[in-house]
CSV table of C-alpha atoms and ligand atoms in Angstrom, one decimal:
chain,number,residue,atom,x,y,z
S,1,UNK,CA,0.0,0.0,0.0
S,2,UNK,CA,1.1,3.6,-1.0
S,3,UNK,CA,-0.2,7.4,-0.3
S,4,UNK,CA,0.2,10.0,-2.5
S,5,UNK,CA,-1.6,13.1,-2.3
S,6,UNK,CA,-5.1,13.0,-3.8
S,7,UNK,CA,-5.5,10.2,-1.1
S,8,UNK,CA,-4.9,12.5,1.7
S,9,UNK,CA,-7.0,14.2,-0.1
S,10,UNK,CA,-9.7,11.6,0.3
S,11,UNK,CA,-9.1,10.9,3.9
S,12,UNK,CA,-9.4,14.6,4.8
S,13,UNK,CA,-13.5,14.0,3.9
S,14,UNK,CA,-12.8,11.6,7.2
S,15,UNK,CA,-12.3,13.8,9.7
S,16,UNK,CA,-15.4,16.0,10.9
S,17,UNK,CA,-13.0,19.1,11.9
S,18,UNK,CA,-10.8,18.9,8.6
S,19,UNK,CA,-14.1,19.9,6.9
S,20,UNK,CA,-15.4,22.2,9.2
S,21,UNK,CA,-15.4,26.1,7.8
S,22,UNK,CA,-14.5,28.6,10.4
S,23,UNK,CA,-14.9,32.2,9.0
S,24,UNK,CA,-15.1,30.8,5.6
S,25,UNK,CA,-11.5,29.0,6.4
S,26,UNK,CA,-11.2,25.4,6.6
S,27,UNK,CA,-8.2,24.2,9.5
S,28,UNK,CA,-4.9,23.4,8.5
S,29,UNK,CA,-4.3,21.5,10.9
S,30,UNK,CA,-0.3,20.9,11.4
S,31,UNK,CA,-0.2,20.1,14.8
S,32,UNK,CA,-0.5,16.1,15.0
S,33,UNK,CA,2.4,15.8,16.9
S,34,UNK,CA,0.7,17.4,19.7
S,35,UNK,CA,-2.5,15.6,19.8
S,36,UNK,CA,-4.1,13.4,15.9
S,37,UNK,CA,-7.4,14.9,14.7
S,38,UNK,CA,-10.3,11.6,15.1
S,39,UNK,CA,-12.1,10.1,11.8
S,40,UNK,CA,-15.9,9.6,12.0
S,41,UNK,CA,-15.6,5.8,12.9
S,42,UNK,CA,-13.8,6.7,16.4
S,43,UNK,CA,-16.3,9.5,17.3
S,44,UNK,CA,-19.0,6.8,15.9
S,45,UNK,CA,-17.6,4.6,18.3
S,46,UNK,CA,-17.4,5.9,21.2
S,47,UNK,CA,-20.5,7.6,20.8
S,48,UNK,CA,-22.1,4.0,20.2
S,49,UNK,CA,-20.6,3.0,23.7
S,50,UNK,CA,-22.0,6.0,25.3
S,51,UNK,CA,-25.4,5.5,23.7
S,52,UNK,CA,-25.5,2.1,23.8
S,53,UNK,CA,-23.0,0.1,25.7
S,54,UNK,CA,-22.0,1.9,28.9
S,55,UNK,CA,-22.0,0.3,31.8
S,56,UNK,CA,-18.6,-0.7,34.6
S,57,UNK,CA,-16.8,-3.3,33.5
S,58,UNK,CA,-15.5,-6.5,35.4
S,59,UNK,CA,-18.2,-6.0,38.1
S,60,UNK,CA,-22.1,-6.4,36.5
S,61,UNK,CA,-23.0,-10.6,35.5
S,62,UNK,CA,-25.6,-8.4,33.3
S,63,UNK,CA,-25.7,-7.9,29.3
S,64,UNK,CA,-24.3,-4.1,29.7
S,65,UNK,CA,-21.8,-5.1,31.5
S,66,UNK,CA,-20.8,-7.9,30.2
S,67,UNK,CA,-20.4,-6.1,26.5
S,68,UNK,CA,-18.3,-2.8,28.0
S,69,UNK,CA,-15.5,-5.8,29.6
S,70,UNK,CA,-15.4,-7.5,26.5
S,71,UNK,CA,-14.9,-3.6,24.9
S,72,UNK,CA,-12.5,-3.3,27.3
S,73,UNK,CA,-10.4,-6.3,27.0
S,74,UNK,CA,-10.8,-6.2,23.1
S,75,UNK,CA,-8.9,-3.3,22.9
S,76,UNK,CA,-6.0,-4.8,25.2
S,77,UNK,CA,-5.7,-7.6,22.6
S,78,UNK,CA,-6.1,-4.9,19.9
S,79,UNK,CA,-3.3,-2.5,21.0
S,80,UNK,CA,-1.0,-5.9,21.7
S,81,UNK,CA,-1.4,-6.9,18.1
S,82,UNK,CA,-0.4,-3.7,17.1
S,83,UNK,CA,2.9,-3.6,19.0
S,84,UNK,CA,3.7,-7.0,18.8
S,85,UNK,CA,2.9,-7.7,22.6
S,86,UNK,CA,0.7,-10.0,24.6
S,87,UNK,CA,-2.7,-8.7,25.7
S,88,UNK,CA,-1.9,-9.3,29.6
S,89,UNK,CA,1.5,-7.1,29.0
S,90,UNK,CA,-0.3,-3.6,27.8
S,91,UNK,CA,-1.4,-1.9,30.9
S,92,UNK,CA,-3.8,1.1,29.7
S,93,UNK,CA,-3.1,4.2,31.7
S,94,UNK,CA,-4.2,7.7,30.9
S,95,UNK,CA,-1.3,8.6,28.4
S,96,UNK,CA,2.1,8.2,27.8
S,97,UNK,CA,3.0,10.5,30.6
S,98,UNK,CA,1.6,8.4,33.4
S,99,UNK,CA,3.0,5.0,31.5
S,100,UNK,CA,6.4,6.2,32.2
S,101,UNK,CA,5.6,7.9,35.7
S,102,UNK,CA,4.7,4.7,36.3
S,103,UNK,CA,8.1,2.8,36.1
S,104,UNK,CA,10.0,5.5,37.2
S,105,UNK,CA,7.9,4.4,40.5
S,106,UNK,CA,8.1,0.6,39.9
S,107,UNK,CA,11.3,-0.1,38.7
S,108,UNK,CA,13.6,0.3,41.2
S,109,UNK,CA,13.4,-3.3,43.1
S,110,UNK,CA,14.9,-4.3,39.5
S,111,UNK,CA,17.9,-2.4,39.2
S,112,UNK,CA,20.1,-4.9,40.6
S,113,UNK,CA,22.1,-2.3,42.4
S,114,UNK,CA,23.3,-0.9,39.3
S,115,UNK,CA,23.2,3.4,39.3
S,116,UNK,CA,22.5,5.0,36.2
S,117,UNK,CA,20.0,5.6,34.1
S,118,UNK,CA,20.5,6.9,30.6
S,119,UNK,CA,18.7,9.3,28.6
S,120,UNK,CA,18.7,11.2,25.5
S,121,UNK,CA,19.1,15.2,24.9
S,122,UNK,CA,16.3,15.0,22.5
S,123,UNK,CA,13.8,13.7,25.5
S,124,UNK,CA,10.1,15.5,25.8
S,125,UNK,CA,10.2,16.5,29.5
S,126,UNK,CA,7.8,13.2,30.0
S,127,UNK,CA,11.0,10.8,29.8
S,128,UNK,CA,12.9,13.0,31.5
S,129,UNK,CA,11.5,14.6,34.6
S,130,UNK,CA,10.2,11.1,36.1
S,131,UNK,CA,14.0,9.2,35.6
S,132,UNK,CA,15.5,12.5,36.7
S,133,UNK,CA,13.2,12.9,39.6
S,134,UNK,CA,13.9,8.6,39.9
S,135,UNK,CA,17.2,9.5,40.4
S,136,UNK,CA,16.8,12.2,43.1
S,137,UNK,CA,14.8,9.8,45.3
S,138,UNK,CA,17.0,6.9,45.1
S,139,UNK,CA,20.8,8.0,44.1
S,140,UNK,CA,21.3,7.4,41.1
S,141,UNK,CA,23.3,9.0,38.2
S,142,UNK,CA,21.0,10.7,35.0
S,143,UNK,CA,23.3,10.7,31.9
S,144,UNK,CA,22.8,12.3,28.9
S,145,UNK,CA,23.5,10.8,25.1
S,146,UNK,CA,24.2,14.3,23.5
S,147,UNK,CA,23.1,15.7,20.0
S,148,UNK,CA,25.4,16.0,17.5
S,149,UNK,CA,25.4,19.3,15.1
S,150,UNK,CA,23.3,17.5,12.4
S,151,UNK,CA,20.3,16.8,15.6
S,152,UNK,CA,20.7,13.0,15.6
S,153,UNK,CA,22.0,11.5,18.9
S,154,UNK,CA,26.3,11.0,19.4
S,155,UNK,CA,25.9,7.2,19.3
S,156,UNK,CA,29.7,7.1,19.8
S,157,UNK,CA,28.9,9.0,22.9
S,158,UNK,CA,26.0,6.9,23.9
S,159,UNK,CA,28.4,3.7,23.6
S,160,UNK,CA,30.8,4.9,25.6
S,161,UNK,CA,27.7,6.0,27.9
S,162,UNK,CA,26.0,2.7,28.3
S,163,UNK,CA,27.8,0.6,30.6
S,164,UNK,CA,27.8,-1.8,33.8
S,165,UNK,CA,26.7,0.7,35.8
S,166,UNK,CA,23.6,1.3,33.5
S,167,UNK,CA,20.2,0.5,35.2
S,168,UNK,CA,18.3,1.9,32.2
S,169,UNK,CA,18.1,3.4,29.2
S,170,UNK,CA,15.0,5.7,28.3
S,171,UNK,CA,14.8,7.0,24.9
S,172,UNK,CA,11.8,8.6,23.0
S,173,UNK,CA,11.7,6.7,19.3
S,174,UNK,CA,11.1,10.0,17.6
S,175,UNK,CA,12.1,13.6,19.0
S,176,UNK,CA,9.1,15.7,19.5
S,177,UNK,CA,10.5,18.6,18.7
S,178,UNK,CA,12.7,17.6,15.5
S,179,UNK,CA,11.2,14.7,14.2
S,180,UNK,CA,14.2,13.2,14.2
S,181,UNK,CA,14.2,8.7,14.4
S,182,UNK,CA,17.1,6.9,16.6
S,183,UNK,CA,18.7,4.1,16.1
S,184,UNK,CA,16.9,2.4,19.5
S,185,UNK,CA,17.5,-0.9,18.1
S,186,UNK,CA,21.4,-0.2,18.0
S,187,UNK,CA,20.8,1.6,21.2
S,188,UNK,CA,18.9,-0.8,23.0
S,189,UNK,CA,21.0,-3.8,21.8
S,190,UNK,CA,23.9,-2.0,23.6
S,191,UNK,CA,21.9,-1.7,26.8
S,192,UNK,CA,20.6,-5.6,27.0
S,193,UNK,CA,24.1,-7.0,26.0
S,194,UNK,CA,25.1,-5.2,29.4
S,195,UNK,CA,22.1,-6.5,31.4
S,196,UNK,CA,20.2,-2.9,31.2
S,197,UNK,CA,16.5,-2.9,31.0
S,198,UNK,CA,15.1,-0.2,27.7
S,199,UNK,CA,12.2,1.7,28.1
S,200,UNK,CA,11.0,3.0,24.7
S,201,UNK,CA,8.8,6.3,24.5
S,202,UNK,CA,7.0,5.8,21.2
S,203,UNK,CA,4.7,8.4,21.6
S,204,UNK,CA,6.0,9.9,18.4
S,205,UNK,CA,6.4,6.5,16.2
S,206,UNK,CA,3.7,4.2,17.6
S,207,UNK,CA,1.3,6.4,15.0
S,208,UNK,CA,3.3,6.6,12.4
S,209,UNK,CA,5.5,3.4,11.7
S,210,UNK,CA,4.7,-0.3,12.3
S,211,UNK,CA,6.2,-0.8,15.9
S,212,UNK,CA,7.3,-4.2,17.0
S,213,UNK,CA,8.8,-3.9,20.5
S,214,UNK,CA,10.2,-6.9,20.9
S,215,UNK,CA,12.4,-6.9,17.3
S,216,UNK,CA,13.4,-3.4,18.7
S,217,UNK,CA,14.1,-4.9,21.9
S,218,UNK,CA,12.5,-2.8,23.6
S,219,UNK,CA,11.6,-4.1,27.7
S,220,UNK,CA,8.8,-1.5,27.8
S,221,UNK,CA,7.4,0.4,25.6
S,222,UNK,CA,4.7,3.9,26.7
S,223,UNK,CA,2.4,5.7,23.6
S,224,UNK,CA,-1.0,7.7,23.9
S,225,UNK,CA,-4.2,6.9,22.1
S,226,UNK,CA,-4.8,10.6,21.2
S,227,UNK,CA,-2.1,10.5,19.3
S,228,UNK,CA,-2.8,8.0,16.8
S,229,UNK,CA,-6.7,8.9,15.6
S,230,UNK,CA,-7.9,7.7,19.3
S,231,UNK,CA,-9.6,9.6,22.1
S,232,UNK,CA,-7.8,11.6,25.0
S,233,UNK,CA,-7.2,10.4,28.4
S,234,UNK,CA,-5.7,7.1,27.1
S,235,UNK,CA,-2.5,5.6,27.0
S,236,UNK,CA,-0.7,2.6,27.2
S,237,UNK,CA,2.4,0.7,28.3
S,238,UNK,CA,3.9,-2.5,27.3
S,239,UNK,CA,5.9,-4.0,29.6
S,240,UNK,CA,8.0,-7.9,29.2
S,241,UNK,CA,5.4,-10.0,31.5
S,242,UNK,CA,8.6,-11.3,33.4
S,243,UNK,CA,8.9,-7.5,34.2
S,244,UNK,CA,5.5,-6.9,35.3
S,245,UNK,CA,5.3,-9.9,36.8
S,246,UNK,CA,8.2,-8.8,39.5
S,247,UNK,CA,6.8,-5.0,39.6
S,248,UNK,CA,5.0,-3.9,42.6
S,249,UNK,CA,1.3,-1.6,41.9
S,250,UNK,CA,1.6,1.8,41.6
S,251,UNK,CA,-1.6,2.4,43.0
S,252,UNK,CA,-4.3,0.7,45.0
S,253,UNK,CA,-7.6,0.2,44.6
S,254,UNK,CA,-10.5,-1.2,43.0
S,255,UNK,CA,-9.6,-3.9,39.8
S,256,UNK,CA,-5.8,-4.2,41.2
S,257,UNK,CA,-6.6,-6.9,43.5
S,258,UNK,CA,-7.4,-10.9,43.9
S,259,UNK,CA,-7.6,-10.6,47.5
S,260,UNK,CA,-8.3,-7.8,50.5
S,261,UNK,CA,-8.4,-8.3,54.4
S,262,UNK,CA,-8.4,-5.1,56.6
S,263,UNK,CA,-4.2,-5.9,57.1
S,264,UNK,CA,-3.2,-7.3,53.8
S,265,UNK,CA,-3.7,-7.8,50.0
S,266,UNK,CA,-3.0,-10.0,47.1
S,267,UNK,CA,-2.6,-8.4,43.8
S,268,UNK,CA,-4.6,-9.2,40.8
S,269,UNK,CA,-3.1,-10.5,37.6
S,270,UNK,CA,-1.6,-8.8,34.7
S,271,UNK,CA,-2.8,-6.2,33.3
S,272,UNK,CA,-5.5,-5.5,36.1
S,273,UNK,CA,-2.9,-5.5,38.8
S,274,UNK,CA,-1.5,-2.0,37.2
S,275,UNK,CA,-4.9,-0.8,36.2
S,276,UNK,CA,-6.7,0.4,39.5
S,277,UNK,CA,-10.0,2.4,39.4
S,278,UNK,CA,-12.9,2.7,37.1
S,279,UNK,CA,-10.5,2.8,33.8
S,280,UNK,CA,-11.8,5.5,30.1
S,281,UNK,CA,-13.9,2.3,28.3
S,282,UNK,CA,-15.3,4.6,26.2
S,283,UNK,CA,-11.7,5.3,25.3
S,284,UNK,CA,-11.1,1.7,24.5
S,285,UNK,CA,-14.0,1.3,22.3
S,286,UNK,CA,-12.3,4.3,20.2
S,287,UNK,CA,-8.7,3.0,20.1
S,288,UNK,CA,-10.1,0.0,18.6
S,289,UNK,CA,-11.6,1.9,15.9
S,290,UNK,CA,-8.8,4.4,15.3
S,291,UNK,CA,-6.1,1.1,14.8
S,292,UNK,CA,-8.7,-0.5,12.7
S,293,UNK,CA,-8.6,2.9,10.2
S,294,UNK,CA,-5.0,3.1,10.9
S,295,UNK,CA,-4.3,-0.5,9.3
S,296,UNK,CA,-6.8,0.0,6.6
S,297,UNK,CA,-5.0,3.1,5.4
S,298,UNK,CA,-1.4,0.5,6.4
S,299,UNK,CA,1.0,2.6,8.6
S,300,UNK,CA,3.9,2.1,6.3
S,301,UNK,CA,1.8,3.7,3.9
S,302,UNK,CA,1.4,6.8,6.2
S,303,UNK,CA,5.2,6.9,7.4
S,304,UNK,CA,5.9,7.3,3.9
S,305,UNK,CA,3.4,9.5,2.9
S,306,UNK,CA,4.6,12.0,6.1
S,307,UNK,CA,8.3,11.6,5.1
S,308,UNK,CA,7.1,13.2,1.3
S,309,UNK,CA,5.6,16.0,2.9
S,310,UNK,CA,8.5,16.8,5.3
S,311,UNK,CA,11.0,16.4,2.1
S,312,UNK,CA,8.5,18.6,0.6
S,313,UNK,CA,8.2,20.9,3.5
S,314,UNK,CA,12.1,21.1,4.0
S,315,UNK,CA,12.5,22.3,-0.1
S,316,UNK,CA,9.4,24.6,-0.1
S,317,UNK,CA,9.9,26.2,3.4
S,318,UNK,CA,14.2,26.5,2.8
S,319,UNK,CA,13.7,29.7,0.8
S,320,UNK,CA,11.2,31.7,2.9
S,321,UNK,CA,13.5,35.2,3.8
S,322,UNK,CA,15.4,34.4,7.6
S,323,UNK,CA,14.0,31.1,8.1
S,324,UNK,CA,16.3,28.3,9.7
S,325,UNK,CA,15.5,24.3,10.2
S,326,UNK,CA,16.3,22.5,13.2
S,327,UNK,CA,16.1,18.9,11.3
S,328,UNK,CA,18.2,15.7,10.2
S,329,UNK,CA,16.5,15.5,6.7
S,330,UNK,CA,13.9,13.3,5.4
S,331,UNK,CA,15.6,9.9,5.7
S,332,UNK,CA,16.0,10.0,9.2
S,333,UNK,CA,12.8,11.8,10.3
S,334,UNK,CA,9.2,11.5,10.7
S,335,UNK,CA,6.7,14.0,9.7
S,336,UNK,CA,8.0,16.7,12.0
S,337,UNK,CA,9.7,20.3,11.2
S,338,UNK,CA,10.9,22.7,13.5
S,339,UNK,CA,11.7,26.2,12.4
S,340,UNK,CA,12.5,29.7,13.3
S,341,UNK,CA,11.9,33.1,11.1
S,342,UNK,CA,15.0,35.6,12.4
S,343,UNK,CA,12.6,38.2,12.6
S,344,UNK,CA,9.2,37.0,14.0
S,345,UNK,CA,9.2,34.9,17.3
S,346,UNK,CA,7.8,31.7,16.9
S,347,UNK,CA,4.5,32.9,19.3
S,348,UNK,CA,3.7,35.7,17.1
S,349,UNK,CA,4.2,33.8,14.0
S,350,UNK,CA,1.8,30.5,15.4
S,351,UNK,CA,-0.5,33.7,16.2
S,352,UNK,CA,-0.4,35.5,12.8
S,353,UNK,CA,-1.0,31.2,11.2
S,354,UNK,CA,-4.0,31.0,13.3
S,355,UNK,CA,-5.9,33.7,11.8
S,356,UNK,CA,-5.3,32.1,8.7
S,357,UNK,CA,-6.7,29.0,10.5
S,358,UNK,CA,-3.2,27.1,10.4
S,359,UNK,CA,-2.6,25.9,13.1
S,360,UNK,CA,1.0,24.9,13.9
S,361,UNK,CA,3.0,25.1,17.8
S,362,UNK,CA,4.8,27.6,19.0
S,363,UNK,CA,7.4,27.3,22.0
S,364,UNK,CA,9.6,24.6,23.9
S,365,UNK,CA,7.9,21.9,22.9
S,366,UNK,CA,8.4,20.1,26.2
S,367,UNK,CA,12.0,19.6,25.4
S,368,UNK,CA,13.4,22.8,27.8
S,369,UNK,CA,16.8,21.2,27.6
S,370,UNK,CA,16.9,20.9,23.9
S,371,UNK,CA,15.7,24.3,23.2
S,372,UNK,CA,19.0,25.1,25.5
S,373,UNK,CA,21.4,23.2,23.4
S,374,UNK,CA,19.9,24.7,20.1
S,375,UNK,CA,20.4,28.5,21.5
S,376,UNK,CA,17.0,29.5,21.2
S,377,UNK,CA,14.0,29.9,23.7
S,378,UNK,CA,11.2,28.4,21.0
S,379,UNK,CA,10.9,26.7,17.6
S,380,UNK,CA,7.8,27.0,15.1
S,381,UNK,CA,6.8,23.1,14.4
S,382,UNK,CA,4.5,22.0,11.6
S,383,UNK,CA,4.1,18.2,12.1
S,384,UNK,CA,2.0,16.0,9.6
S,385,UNK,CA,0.0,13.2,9.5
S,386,UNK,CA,-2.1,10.9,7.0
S,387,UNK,CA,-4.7,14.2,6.3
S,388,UNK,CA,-1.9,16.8,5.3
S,389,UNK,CA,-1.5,17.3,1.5
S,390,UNK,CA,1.0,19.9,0.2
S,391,UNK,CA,-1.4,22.0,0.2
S,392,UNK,CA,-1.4,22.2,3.6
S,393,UNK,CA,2.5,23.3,3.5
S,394,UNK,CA,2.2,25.5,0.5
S,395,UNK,CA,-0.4,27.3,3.0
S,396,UNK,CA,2.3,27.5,5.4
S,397,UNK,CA,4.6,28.8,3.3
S,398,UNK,CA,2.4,31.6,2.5
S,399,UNK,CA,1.4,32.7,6.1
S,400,UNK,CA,5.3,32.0,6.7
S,401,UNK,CA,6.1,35.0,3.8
S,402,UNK,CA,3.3,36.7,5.1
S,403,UNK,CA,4.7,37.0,8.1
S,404,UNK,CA,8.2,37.7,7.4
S,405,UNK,CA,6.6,40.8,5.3
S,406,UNK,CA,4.5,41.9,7.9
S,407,UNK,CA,7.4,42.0,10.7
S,408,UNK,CA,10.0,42.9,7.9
A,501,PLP,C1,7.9,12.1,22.5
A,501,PLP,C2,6.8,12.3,23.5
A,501,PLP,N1,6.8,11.7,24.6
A,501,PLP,C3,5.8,11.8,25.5
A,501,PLP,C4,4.8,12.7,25.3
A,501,PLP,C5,3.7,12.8,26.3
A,501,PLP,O1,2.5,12.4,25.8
A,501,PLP,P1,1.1,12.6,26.6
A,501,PLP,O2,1.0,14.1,26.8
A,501,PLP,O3,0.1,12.0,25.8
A,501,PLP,O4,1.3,11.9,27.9
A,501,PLP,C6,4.7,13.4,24.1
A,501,PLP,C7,3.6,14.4,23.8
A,501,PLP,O5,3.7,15.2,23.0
A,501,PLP,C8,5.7,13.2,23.2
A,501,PLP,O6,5.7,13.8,22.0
């Protein structure tokens, strides 16, 4: 399967807001990086379990109930087929964020004494803060895999960073901010050959490439549903069921447990025993749907088709008067572009797009440290997904020019 551009086109006519006029403007919408538009079969979906299906699950021996636990575990088996997983090893949490929160509260019984956790410099502040905060509670060593001039990681560095003092290494498959792919199977082979556990953040790549986290090696893996056509307020992490199996619950509650006396508690089996509380059902009826359009389109097909419109982006956008590109080129990025004009600050300029009705992001891009390292305080980013045509960039390009004219 292949995309070109009349087919995003096409699937543009599948998303309600794509064809929604405001002002007589339709949305460009450039911001999938930060949260995917939904098609009409997810909103259908979860509408359907709202209207029709809603009930708790795990508790009720009645129809309703019945249907929203077999919604519910569906989705577990659904999301495991997509990664390459087991049903019982994806927990569903509320988003990638809490997935990795998670083990930065779990793992330490498995660190074998060893001190240092690795990182990368390209990290969104939700694989960062939680190892760095780990590390504060318990001792241990954060180390940094730095960028190189071209924004991919120093994996000569990172070598000579991984070692048998490494506990863990923690690297987000695609950079946020730059788009940019790392080699996490070179990276991750590194870390097991010296006994480390890997912890993939594939916020960025679970929506746009076919994932399979145990050819990447990868001993847990955390993404978000709202990133990848599904609803907010879900997320999920994958974790080896030897892992889990030795992890303590992070929290307590209904659904965790097998057993409770007022002194003591047994804890329930995977995936329940790391999913406490009444969990977003709703939210699994729509995951299903959105990585049921997702594999009809084929995410190949839409990696490819997002790599076009950045090679695209990076020739149209080059000659726009004082612009500069924070990227790695096509062949090793996703759909993301970072930018900066020299004389309009990335805030005004997302401002200035958004009375055109483009929308792109504006600012730091939860990546404070990288923003550092580049010198600046902000990037523009214009990321794509399987709606964007080059339309949608040549757009840009002329809010971009309008811009520059208008600030001179
Ligand atoms: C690379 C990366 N990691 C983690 C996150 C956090 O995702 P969420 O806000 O869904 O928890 C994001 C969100 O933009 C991201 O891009």
């Amino acid at each position: 399967m292949t995309m070109d551009n009349q087919q995003a086109h096409l699937l543009k006519s599948d998303f309600p807001i794509l064809n929604t006029a405001y002002k007589g403007r339709k949305v460009v919408y450039l911001d999938s990086g930060a949260t995917s538009q939904k098609p009409q079969v997810v909103i259908d979906a979860i509408n359907q379990y709202y209207r029709l299906e809603n009930a708790n699950i795990h508790r009720g021996i009645y129809r309703l109930s019945e249907t929203a636990t077999r919604i519910w575990s569906e989705a577990h088996e659904v999301v495991a087929r997509l990664i390459g997983a087991k049903a019982e090893e994806v927990i569903f949490t509320r988003n990638t964020t809490e997935a990795l929160n998670l083990l930065s509260y779990t793992l330490l019984p498995l660190l074998q004494g060893r001190t240092e956790i690795v990182a990368g410099a390209m990290e969104h502040h939700a694989n960062l803060v939680p190892w760095q905060q780990m590390a504060k509670r318990h001792g241990l060593t954060l180390k940094i895999i730095p960028m190189l001039a071209d924004f991919t990681l120093d994996m000569t560095a990172a070598q000579q960073l991984i070692g048998s003092k490494t506990a863990i290494v923690a690297i987000g498959h695609v950079s946020n901010a730059l788009g940019t792919i790392h080699d996490v199977h070179k990276l991750f082979a590194w870390a097991k050959a010296l006994g480390a556990l890997t912890v993939l953040d594939a916020a960025q790549s679970a929506p746009h490439l076919n994932l399979d986290v145990g050819k990447i090696g990868a001993d847990f893996a955390a993404l978000s549903a709202h990133k990848m056509l599904g609803p907010t307020g879900l997320g999920f992490l994958y974790g080896r069921r030897d892992l889990l199996e030795q992890m303590q619950p992070w929290q307590f509650g209904g659904d965790m447990i097998a057993e409770v006396s007022y002194d003591d508690a047994k804890w329930n089996e995977l995936p329940m025993k790391f999913e406490a509380g009444t969990p977003h059902i709703a939210g699994a009826a729509g995951i299903v749907a959105a990585i049921g359009y997702l594999k009809s389109v084929g995410l190949e097909a839409i990696g490819a088709w997002e790599k076009e419109l950045l090679k695209y982006a990076i020739a149209e956008l080059g000659d726009v008067p004082g612009i500069k590109l924070y990227s790695a080129g096509e062949q090793r990025s996703a759909g993301i572009l970072s930018f900066t004009l020299a004389t309009v600050h990335p805030h005004d300029l997302a401002s200035l797009l958004s009375d055109d009705e483009i929308c792109v992001r504006a600012g730091h891009h939860c990546a404070m440290p990288l923003m550092g390292r580049l010198g600046v305080s902000a990037t523009a980013r214009a990321s794509f997904y399987l709606y964007n045509t080059f339309e949608d960039v040549d757009m840009l390009k002329v809010g971009l020019i309008k811009a520059v004219e208008l600030f001179g």
